[in-house]
Short mmCIF file of C-alpha atoms in Angstrom, two decimals:
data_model
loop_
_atom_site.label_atom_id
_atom_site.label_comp_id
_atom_site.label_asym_id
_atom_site.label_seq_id
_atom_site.Cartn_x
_atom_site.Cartn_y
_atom_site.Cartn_z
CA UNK R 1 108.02 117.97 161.14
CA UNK R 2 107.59 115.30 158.22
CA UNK R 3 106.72 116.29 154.62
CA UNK R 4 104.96 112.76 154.80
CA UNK R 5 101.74 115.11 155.29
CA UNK R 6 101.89 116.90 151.96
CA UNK R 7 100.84 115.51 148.34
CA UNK R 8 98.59 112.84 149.97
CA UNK R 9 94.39 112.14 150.25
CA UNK R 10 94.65 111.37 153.84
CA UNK R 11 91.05 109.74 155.56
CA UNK R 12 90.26 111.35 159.19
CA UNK R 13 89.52 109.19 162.00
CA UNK R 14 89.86 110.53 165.92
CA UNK R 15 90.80 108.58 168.50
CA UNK R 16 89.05 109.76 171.71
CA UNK R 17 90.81 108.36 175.51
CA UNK R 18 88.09 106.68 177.45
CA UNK R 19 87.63 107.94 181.06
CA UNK R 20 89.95 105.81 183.64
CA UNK R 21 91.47 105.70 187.01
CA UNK R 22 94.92 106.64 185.65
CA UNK R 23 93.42 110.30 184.92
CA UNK R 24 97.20 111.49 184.88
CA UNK R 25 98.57 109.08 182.39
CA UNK R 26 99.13 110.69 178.71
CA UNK R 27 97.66 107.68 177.18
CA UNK R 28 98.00 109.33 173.36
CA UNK R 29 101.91 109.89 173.72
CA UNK R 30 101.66 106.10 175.20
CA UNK R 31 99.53 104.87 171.81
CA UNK R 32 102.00 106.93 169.38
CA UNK R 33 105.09 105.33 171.15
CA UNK R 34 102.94 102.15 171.67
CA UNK R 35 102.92 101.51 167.52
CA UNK R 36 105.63 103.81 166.22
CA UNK R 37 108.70 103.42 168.20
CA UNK R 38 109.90 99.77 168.33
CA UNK R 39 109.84 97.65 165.01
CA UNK R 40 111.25 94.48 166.93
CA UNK R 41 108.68 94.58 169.11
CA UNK R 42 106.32 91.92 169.90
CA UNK R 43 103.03 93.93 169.01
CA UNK R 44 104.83 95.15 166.20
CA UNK R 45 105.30 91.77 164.99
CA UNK R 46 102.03 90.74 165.45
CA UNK R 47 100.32 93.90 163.45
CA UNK R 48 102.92 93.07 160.84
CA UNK R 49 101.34 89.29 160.84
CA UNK R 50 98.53 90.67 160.39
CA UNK R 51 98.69 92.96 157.38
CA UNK R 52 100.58 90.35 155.90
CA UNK R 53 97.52 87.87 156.37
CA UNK R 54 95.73 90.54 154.73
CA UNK R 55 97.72 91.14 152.08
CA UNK R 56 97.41 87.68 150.85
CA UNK R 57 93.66 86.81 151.79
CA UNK R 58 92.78 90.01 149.59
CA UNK R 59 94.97 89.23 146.76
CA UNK R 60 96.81 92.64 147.49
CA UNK R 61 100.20 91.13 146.28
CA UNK R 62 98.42 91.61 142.67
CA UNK R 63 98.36 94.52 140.39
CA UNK R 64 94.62 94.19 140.33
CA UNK R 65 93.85 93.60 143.83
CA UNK R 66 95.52 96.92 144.73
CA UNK R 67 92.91 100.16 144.47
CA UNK R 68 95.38 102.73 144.61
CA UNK R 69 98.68 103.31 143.25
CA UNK R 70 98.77 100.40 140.64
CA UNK R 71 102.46 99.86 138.64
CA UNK R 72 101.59 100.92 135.10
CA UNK R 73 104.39 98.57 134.08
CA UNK R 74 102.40 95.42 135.52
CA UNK R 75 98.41 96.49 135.49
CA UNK R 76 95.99 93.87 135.70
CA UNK R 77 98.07 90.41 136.49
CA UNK R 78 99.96 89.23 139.19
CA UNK R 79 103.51 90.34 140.12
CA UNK R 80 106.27 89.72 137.83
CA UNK R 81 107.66 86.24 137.57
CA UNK R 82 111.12 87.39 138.61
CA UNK R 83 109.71 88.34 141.65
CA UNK R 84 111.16 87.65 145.26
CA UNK R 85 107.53 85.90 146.05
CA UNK R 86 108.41 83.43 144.02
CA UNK R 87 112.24 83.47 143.74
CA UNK R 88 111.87 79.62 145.33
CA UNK R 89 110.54 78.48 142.42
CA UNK R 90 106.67 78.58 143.56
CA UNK R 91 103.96 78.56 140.32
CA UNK R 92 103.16 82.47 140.10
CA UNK R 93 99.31 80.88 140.41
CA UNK R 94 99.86 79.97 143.64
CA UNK R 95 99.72 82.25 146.64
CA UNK R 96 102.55 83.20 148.60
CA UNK R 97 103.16 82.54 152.08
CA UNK R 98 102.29 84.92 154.62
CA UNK R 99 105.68 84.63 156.74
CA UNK R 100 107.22 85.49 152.62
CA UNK R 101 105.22 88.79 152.64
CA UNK R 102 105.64 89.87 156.40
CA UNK R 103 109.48 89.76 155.44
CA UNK R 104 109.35 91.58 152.47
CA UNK R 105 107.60 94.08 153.62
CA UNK R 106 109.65 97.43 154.12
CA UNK R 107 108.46 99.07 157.66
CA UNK R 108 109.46 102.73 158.50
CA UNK R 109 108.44 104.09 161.97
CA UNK R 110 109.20 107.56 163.25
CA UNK R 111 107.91 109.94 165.88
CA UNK R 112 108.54 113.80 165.88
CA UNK R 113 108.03 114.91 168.65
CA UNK R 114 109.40 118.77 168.69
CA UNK R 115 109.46 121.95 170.78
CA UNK R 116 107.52 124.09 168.50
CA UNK R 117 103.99 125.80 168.67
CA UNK R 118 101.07 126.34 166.66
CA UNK R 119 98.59 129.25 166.83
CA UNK R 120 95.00 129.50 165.74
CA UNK R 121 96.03 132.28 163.15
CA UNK R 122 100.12 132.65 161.75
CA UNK R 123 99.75 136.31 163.18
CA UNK R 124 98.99 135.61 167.00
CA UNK R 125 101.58 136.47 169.25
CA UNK R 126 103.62 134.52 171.77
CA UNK R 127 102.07 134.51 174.90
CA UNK R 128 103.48 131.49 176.88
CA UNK R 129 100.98 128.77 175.81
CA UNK R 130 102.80 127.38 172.96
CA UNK R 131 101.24 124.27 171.70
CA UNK R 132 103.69 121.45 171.67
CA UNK R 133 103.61 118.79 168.15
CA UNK R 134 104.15 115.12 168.60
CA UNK R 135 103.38 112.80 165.28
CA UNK R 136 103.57 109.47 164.98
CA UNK R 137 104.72 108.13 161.55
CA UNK R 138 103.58 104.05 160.35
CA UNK R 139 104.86 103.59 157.13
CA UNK R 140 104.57 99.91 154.68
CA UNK R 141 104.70 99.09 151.65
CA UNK R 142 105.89 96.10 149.23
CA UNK R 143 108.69 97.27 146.67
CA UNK R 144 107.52 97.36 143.19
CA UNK R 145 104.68 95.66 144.14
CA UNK R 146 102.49 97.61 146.33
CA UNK R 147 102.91 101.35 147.12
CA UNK R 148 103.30 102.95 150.65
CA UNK R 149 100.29 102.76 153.14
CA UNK R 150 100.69 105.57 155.66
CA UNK R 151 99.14 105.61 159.01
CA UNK R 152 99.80 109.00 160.87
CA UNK R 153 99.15 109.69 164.78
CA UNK R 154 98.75 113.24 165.90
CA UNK R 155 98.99 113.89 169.67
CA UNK R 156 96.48 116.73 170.02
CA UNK R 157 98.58 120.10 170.70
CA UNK R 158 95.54 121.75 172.24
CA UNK R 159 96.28 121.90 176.27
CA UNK R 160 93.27 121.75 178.64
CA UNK R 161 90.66 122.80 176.52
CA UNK R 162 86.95 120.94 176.88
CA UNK R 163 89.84 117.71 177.67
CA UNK R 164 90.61 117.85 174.01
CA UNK R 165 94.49 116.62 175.45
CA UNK R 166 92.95 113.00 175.31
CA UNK R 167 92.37 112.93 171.45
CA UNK R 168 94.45 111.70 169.02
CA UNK R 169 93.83 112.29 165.06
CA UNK R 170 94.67 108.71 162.74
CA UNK R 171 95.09 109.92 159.37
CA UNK R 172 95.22 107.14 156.62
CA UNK R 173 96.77 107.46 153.24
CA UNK R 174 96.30 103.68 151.46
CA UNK R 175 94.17 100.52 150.39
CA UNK R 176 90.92 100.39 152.84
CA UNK R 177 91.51 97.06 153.69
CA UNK R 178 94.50 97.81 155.79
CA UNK R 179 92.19 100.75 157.92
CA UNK R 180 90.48 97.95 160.34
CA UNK R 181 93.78 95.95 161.15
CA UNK R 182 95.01 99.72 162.46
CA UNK R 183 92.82 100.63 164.38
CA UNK R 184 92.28 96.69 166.08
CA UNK R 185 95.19 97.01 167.00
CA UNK R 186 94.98 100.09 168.71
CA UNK R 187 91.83 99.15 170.52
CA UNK R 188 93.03 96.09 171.68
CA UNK R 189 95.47 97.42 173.49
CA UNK R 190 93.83 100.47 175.08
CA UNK R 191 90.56 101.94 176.32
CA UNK R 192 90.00 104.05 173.63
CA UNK R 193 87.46 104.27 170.79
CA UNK R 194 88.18 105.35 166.56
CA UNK R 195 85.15 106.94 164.83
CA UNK R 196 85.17 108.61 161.79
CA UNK R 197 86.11 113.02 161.45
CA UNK R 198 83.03 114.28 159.76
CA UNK R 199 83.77 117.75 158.93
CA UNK R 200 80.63 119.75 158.56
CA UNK R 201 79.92 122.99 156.82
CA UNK R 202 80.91 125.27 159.52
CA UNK R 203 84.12 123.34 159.42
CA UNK R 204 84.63 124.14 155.84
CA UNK R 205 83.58 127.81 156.13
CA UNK R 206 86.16 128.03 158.77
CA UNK R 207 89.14 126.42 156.73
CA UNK R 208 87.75 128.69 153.78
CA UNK R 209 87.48 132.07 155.49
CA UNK R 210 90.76 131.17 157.05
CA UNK R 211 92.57 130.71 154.02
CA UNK R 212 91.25 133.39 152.17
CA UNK R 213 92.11 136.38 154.79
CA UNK R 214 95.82 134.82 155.52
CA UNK R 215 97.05 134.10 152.87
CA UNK R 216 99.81 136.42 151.80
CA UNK R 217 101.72 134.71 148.47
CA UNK R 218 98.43 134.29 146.60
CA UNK R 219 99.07 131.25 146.27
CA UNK R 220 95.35 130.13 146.42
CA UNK R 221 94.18 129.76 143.09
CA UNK R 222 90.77 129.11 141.83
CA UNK R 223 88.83 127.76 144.67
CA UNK R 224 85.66 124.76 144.03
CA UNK R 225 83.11 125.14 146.22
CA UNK R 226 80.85 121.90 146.35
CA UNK R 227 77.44 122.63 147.69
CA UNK R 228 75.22 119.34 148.66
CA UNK R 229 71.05 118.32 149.49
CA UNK R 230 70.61 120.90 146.27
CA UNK R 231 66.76 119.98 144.99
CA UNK R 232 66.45 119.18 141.54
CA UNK R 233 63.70 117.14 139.61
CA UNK R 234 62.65 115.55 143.18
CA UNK R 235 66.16 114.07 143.94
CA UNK R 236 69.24 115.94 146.35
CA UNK R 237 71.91 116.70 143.97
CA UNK R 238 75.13 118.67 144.38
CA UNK R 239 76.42 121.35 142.46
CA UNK R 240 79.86 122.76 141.86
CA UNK R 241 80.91 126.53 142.01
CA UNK R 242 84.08 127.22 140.57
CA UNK R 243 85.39 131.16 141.76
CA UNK R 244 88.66 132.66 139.96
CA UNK R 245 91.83 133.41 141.94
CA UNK R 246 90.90 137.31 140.85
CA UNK R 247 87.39 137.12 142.00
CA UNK R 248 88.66 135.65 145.57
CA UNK R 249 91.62 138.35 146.00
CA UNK R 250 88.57 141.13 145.23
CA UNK R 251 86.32 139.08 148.23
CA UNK R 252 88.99 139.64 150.40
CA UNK R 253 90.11 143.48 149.72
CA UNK R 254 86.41 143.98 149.98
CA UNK R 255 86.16 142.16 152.91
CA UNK R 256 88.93 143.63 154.37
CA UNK R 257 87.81 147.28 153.50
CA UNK R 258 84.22 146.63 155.65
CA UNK R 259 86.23 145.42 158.79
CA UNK R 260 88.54 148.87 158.62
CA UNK R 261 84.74 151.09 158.14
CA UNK R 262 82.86 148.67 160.26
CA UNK R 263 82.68 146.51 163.61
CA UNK R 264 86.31 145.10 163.59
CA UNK R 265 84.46 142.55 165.87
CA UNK R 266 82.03 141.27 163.84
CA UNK R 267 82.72 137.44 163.38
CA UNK R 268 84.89 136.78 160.65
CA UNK R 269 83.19 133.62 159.34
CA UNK R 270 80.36 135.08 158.93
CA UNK R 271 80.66 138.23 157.39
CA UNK R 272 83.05 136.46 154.78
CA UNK R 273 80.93 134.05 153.77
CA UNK R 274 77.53 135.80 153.52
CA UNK R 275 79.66 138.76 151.09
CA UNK R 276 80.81 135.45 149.03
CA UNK R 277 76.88 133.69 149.28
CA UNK R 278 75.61 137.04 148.52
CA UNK R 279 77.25 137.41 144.99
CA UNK R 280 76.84 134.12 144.22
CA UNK R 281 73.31 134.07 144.70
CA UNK R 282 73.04 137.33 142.35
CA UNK R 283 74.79 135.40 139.47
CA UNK R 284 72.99 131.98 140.16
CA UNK R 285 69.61 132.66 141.50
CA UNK R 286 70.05 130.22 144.22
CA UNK R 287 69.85 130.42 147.67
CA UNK R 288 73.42 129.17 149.10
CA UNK R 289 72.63 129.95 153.01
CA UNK R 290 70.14 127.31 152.55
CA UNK R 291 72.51 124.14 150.91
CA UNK R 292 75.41 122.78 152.79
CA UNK R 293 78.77 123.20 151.74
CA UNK R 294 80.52 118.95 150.94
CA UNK R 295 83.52 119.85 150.02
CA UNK R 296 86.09 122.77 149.47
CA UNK R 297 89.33 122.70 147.04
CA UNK R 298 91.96 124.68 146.39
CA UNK R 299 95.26 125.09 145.27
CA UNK R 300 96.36 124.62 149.10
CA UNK R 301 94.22 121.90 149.99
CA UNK R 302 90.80 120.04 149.79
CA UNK R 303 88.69 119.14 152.48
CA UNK R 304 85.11 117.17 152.54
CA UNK R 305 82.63 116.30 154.81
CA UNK R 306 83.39 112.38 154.18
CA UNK R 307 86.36 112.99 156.49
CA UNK R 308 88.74 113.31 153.30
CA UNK R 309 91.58 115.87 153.31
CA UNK R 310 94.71 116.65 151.08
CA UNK R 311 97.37 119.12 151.79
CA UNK R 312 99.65 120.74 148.88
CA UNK R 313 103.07 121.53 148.77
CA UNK R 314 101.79 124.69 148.52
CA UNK R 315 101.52 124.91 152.63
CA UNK R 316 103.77 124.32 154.77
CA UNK R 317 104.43 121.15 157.54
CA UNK R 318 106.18 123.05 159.72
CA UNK R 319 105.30 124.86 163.29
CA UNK R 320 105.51 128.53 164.06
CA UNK R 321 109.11 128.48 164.96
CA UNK R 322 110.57 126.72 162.26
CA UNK R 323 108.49 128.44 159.59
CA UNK R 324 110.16 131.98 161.12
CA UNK R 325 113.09 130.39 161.24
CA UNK R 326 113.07 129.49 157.64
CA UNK R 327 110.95 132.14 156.80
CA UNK R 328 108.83 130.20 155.24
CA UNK R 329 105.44 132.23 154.36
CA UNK R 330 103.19 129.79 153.34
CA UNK R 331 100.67 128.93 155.12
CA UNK R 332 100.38 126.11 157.74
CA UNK R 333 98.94 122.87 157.67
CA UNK R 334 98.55 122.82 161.38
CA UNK R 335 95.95 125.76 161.61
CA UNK R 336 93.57 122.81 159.76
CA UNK R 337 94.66 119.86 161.94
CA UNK R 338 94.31 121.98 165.02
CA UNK R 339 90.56 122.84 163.67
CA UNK R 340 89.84 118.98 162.93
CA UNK R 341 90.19 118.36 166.45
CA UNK R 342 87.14 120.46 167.32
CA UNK R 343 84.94 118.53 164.44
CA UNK R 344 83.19 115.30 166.28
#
């Protein structure tokens, strides 16, 4: 799979099949080869068309029109005068054509789709029901001008399970502008609708308590938990916890040691996170069990309830098989993505 996941603030949308007569058609492989496969084709062109109208009408071709990813070598003006935009001699007032940006943009499609598996935990065995990964990879940007906007579709790997096989996730790495134009241009073209991934705190408990008891390098480091509708003064305010690598290793040998002496099935989530809510009440005074948690970061990755989520290169991209193959230990991104699936 793609290191295009890791080392980027991707937002979370799902894209959720709408019932039809064709009940055997796989319409999300059909949307992921529908945008990422053909370049010269005539929806292709047409999206194309249309970020380029965008690009212009929003002044994106600009330094300063750009909210992410700015060139510290031209901040705050318009592109440099030497510029291809204007290599015909056009006033650098003036704004370029759209048919001058649609060719200079620089498109990269790509789909993976591999014979590998993914497993709700790194340690479950092999049992037949792999999980099979197919991405979808839209990739834009202008050179020197404006940085790479990445769209990703992820065919969900989960088979037959509450019909979660008709979801796709849409992650989004880029200027917000460009989000609507995407996902048009999906819905145009099939029955399908795009709302946002709202993680909640379960969500987040999960992808902590997850973390915490698999991960072998300890390559976690000190973890921010950020803890929302806190009451103080009259308003909802949010508060930040901040727990050393040291303190988390001790959760977890703790942890561990009351699932050897105790019920080994108790539920892990829970019994995790009330032993971490317990102490941190004792040092804080307040009552955690009774705030929801916004937003978890780590040296692995950050997640939030606004849909928000970054992978390090601290995990890895890769699926069960390759990681074994490569014996790669970290731990995967996919055990996240899988869980995002299960959110809305």
């Amino acid at each position: 799979m793609s290191k295009i996941f890791i080392n980027h603030s991707f937002k979370c949308l799902e894209i959720s099949i709408l019932p039809n007569l064709h009940n055997d058609d796989d319409i999300p492989r059909d949307i992921i080869n529908f945008v990422c496969s053909d370049i010269d084709s005539i929806s292709t062109r047409r999206l194309l068309n249309q970020i380029a109208t965008t690009i212009v009408s929003n002044n994106l071709f600009t330094s300063s029109g750009m909210s992410i990813g700015s060139n510290d070598n031209n901040t705050g003006g318009l592109i440099p005068i030497n510029s291809k935009l204007y290599s015909n001699g056009s006033n650098t007032s003036d704004y370029p054509k759209i048919e001058t940006i649609k060719n200079l943009l620089e498109i990269k499609l790509k789909i993976d789709d591999v014979n590998d598996s993914i497993f709700k935990n790194d340690d479950d065995a092999d049992d037949g029901s792999a999980e099979k990964l197919m991405t979808g990879h839209f990739r834009f940007h202008l050179p020197s001008i404006m940085p790479p906007q990445i769209f990703i579709l992820i065919k969900s790997p989960i088979l037959n399970e509450y019909d979660i096989s008709k979801k796709l996730l849409l992650l989004f790495h880029g200027n917000s502008k460009f989000l609507p134009v995407f996902t048009s241009h999906i819905e145009e073209n099939f029955n399908c609708t795009i709302t946002n991934v709202i993680p909640n705190n379960n969500t987040l408990q999960s992808c902590l308590n997850w973390c915490v008891i698999n991960e072998k390098l300890n390559s976690i480091g000190n973890i921010e938990l950020w803890f929302g509708k806190l009451q103080t003064k009259g308003k909802l305010g949010t508060i930040v916890i901040t727990i050393e690598e040291k303190d988390i290793l001790m959760f977890r040998d703790i942890y561990m040691m009351t699932k050897v002496k105790g019920n080994k099935d108790d539920d892990d989530d829970t019994n995790l996170s009330v032993l971490l809510y317990e102490y941190l009440e004792s040092k804080t005074k307040i009552s955690f069990d009774k705030l929801i948690l916004v937003k978890l970061k780590c040296q692995l990755f950050t997640i939030a309830v606004d849909g928000k989520v970054k992978f390090t290169s601290s995990m890895s991209h890769l699926g069960k098989k390759s990681k074994e193959s490569k014996r790669d230990n970290r731990l995967t991104i996919w055990w996240i993505i899988r869980r995002l699936f299960f959110v809305n």
